[in-house]
Coordinates of C-alpha atoms in Angstrom, one line a residue:
M1 CA 162.7 -34.3 57.5
S2 CA 160.0 -31.8 58.6
S3 CA 160.6 -29.0 61.1
S4 CA 158.3 -30.6 63.6
T5 CA 160.1 -33.9 63.4
A6 CA 163.5 -32.2 63.9
T7 CA 162.1 -30.3 66.9
T8 CA 160.8 -33.5 68.5
A9 CA 164.1 -35.3 67.9
A10 CA 166.0 -32.4 69.5
T11 CA 163.7 -32.4 72.5
E12 CA 164.1 -36.1 73.0
S13 CA 167.8 -35.9 72.6
S14 CA 167.9 -33.1 75.2
A15 CA 165.7 -35.1 77.6
R16 CA 168.0 -38.1 77.2
H17 CA 171.0 -35.9 77.8
R18 CA 169.6 -34.6 81.1
G19 CA 168.3 -38.0 82.1
D20 CA 171.6 -39.9 81.7
G21 CA 173.4 -37.9 84.4
S22 CA 175.7 -36.0 82.0
S23 CA 177.1 -32.8 83.4
R24 CA 177.5 -29.2 82.1
V25 CA 181.0 -27.9 82.8
V26 CA 181.2 -24.4 84.2
T27 CA 184.7 -22.9 85.0
R28 CA 185.3 -19.6 86.6
P29 CA 188.9 -18.1 87.0
T30 CA 189.7 -17.2 90.6
A31 CA 192.0 -14.7 92.3
G32 CA 194.0 -17.5 93.8
G33 CA 194.6 -19.2 90.5
A34 CA 195.8 -15.9 88.9
L35 CA 198.2 -15.2 91.8
H36 CA 199.5 -18.8 91.5
V37 CA 200.2 -18.4 87.8
L38 CA 201.8 -15.0 88.2
G39 CA 204.0 -16.2 91.0
N40 CA 205.1 -19.2 88.8
V41 CA 205.9 -16.9 85.9
V42 CA 207.9 -14.4 87.9
T43 CA 209.8 -17.2 89.7
S44 CA 210.6 -18.9 86.4
L45 CA 211.9 -15.7 84.9
V46 CA 214.2 -14.9 87.8
L47 CA 215.6 -18.4 87.9
V48 CA 216.3 -18.3 84.1
A49 CA 218.1 -15.0 84.4
C50 CA 220.2 -16.2 87.3
L51 CA 221.0 -19.4 85.6
A52 CA 222.0 -17.6 82.4
A53 CA 224.3 -15.1 84.3
F54 CA 225.9 -18.0 86.2
L55 CA 226.6 -20.0 83.0
L56 CA 228.0 -16.9 81.3
L57 CA 230.2 -15.6 84.1
A58 CA 231.2 -18.7 86.1
V59 CA 230.9 -21.8 83.9
G60 CA 231.5 -20.5 80.4
P61 CA 235.1 -19.3 80.9
H62 CA 236.2 -22.7 82.2
V63 CA 234.4 -24.7 79.5
F64 CA 234.8 -22.5 76.4
G65 CA 238.0 -20.7 77.4
Y66 CA 236.8 -17.1 77.1
R67 CA 237.2 -14.2 79.6
T68 CA 234.8 -11.6 80.9
A69 CA 235.5 -8.2 82.3
T70 CA 233.3 -5.3 83.3
M71 CA 233.9 -2.0 81.5
L72 CA 234.5 0.7 84.1
T73 CA 234.9 3.9 82.0
G74 CA 233.3 5.4 78.9
S75 CA 236.5 5.4 76.8
M76 CA 235.0 3.0 74.3
E77 CA 231.5 4.5 74.0
P78 CA 229.2 4.2 72.2
G79 CA 230.1 0.5 71.4
I80 CA 231.0 -0.3 75.0
S81 CA 229.4 1.6 77.9
P82 CA 230.3 1.6 81.6
G83 CA 228.8 -1.5 83.2
D84 CA 228.8 -3.6 80.0
V85 CA 230.6 -7.0 80.2
V86 CA 233.2 -7.5 77.5
V87 CA 233.7 -11.1 76.3
T88 CA 237.2 -11.8 74.9
V89 CA 238.7 -14.9 73.3
P90 CA 242.3 -15.9 72.8
R91 CA 243.9 -15.5 69.3
P92 CA 247.5 -15.7 68.1
A93 CA 249.4 -12.5 68.9
A94 CA 250.9 -12.6 65.4
D95 CA 247.5 -12.1 63.9
V96 CA 246.6 -8.9 65.7
E97 CA 245.7 -6.1 63.3
V98 CA 244.8 -2.4 63.3
G99 CA 241.2 -2.0 64.3
D100 CA 241.0 -5.0 66.6
V101 CA 239.7 -4.4 70.1
I102 CA 241.9 -6.2 72.6
S103 CA 242.2 -6.5 76.4
Y104 CA 245.8 -6.3 77.7
H105 CA 247.9 -5.1 80.6
I106 CA 249.1 -1.5 80.2
P107 CA 252.9 -1.1 80.7
I108 CA 252.7 1.8 83.2
E109 CA 251.1 2.7 86.6
D110 CA 249.2 -0.3 88.1
H111 CA 249.4 -2.4 85.0
R112 CA 245.6 -2.7 84.9
V113 CA 243.8 -4.4 82.1
E114 CA 242.7 -2.0 79.4
T115 CA 240.2 -2.7 76.6
H116 CA 240.9 -0.4 73.6
R117 CA 241.2 -0.5 69.9
V118 CA 244.5 -1.1 68.2
T119 CA 245.7 1.8 66.1
K120 CA 249.3 0.7 65.3
V121 CA 251.2 -2.7 65.3
V122 CA 255.0 -2.7 65.7
R123 CA 256.8 -5.9 64.9
G124 CA 260.3 -6.2 66.2
D125 CA 263.2 -8.0 64.6
D126 CA 263.3 -10.3 67.6
G127 CA 259.7 -11.4 67.0
S128 CA 258.2 -9.2 69.6
I129 CA 254.9 -7.5 68.9
A130 CA 253.9 -4.1 70.3
V131 CA 250.7 -2.1 69.9
Q132 CA 249.4 1.4 70.3
T133 CA 245.8 1.7 71.2
Q134 CA 243.1 4.3 71.6
G135 CA 239.6 4.4 73.1
D136 CA 236.9 5.1 70.6
A137 CA 235.6 8.0 72.7
N138 CA 239.1 9.5 73.3
E139 CA 240.6 12.2 71.3
G140 CA 244.2 10.9 71.2
V141 CA 246.0 7.6 71.4
D142 CA 247.0 6.1 74.7
P143 CA 250.3 7.5 76.0
W144 CA 252.2 4.2 75.9
T145 CA 253.3 1.4 73.6
A146 CA 252.5 -2.0 75.0
T147 CA 254.5 -5.1 74.2
L148 CA 252.2 -8.1 74.0
E149 CA 253.3 -10.9 76.4
G150 CA 253.1 -14.5 75.3
D151 CA 251.9 -16.0 72.1
T152 CA 248.2 -15.0 72.5
V153 CA 246.2 -11.8 72.7
W154 CA 242.7 -11.5 74.1
Q155 CA 240.4 -10.0 71.4
M156 CA 236.8 -8.8 72.1
T157 CA 234.2 -10.9 70.5
A158 CA 231.0 -9.8 72.2
V159 CA 229.5 -7.2 74.6
V160 CA 226.8 -8.0 77.1
P161 CA 225.0 -4.7 78.1
H162 CA 224.4 -3.7 81.7
V163 CA 225.3 -7.0 83.3
G164 CA 228.4 -5.5 84.9
K165 CA 226.3 -3.0 86.7
A166 CA 224.4 -5.8 88.4
I167 CA 227.7 -7.4 89.3
Q168 CA 229.1 -4.2 90.8
W169 CA 225.9 -3.6 92.7
L170 CA 226.0 -7.1 94.2
R171 CA 229.6 -6.6 95.3
A172 CA 228.7 -3.5 97.3
P173 CA 229.0 -4.2 101.1
V174 CA 225.5 -2.9 101.8
V175 CA 224.0 -5.2 99.2
Q176 CA 226.0 -8.2 100.3
H177 CA 224.8 -7.7 103.9
G178 CA 221.2 -7.1 102.8
V179 CA 220.8 -9.9 100.2
L180 CA 220.2 -12.6 102.8
W181 CA 217.6 -10.6 104.8
G182 CA 216.0 -9.5 101.5
A183 CA 215.7 -13.0 100.3
L184 CA 214.2 -14.2 103.6
G185 CA 211.7 -11.3 103.5
L186 CA 210.7 -12.1 100.0
L187 CA 210.0 -15.7 101.0
V188 CA 207.8 -14.5 103.9
V189 CA 205.8 -12.2 101.6
L190 CA 205.3 -14.9 99.0
G191 CA 204.2 -17.3 101.8
L192 CA 201.7 -14.8 103.1
V193 CA 200.3 -14.1 99.7
R194 CA 199.7 -17.8 99.1
I195 CA 198.0 -18.2 102.5
W196 CA 195.7 -15.2 101.9
A197 CA 194.8 -16.5 98.4
R198 CA 194.0 -19.9 99.9
D199 CA 191.8 -18.4 102.6
E200 CA 190.0 -16.3 100.1
D201 CA 189.3 -19.3 97.8
E202 CA 188.1 -21.4 100.8
E203 CA 185.8 -18.8 102.3
P204 CA 182.3 -20.2 102.5
G205 CA 179.5 -18.7 100.4
T206 CA 181.7 -17.2 97.8
G207 CA 181.4 -19.8 95.2
T208 CA 182.3 -23.4 94.4
P209 CA 185.5 -25.0 95.7
E210 CA 188.6 -24.3 93.7
T211 CA 190.3 -27.2 91.8
A212 CA 194.0 -27.9 91.6
D213 CA 194.4 -26.0 88.3
G214 CA 193.0 -22.7 89.7
T215 CA 189.5 -23.0 88.3
D216 CA 186.2 -23.7 90.1
E217 CA 185.1 -27.3 90.6
V218 CA 182.8 -28.6 87.9
L219 CA 179.2 -27.9 88.5
R220 CA 177.0 -30.9 87.8
E221 CA 173.3 -30.9 87.4
P222 CA 171.5 -33.8 89.1
A223 CA 170.0 -36.4 86.8
G224 CA 166.6 -35.6 85.5
S225 CA 166.6 -32.0 86.7
E226 CA 164.8 -29.4 84.7
R227 CA 165.4 -25.8 84.1

């Protein structure tokens, strides 16, 4: 086919294309669409984080039988830092070994729960099991020997960094009193942002109307128009 024939065919095809009322799609991103997408992403991330924390701390222990506790001191650094959440699972007390990290009630003072590493296991003739423990960051062993109560001991299986800091922060009285007002304020701000974005998109003379997906409405050339 000669070049003149090809040119003529292309011209006729172009003329038919313009004459049959077909349209040329032009899309332009808008500020309202970008804000809408950003708001959806941020909201989704916050919801996912809240759901994950709820499942880990509230649902998981009842369904899977583990326990969670927030580390308050640096006695087990660098493996466990203050504010980390320690996840422990039950195992037979008879299987406890030197080197295990366990959570147990100390036999003195306030009988608080301590999470330290086992340095010595003492098995009594009566079947009792006692342990000596030490924090990884401490210079000496703990000044007590703890007899394990019952047939199980709670052994550390995982550490979730920094989650405990958020829990402690949320438990602070000032935060508890301010969460409600902060949430209401955030809702108001988000509502105003959406209103301002809608007003900007609907302002006359600034472009074509915005479609539902955040882009401008399709611009269509009238049938038979020439450029």
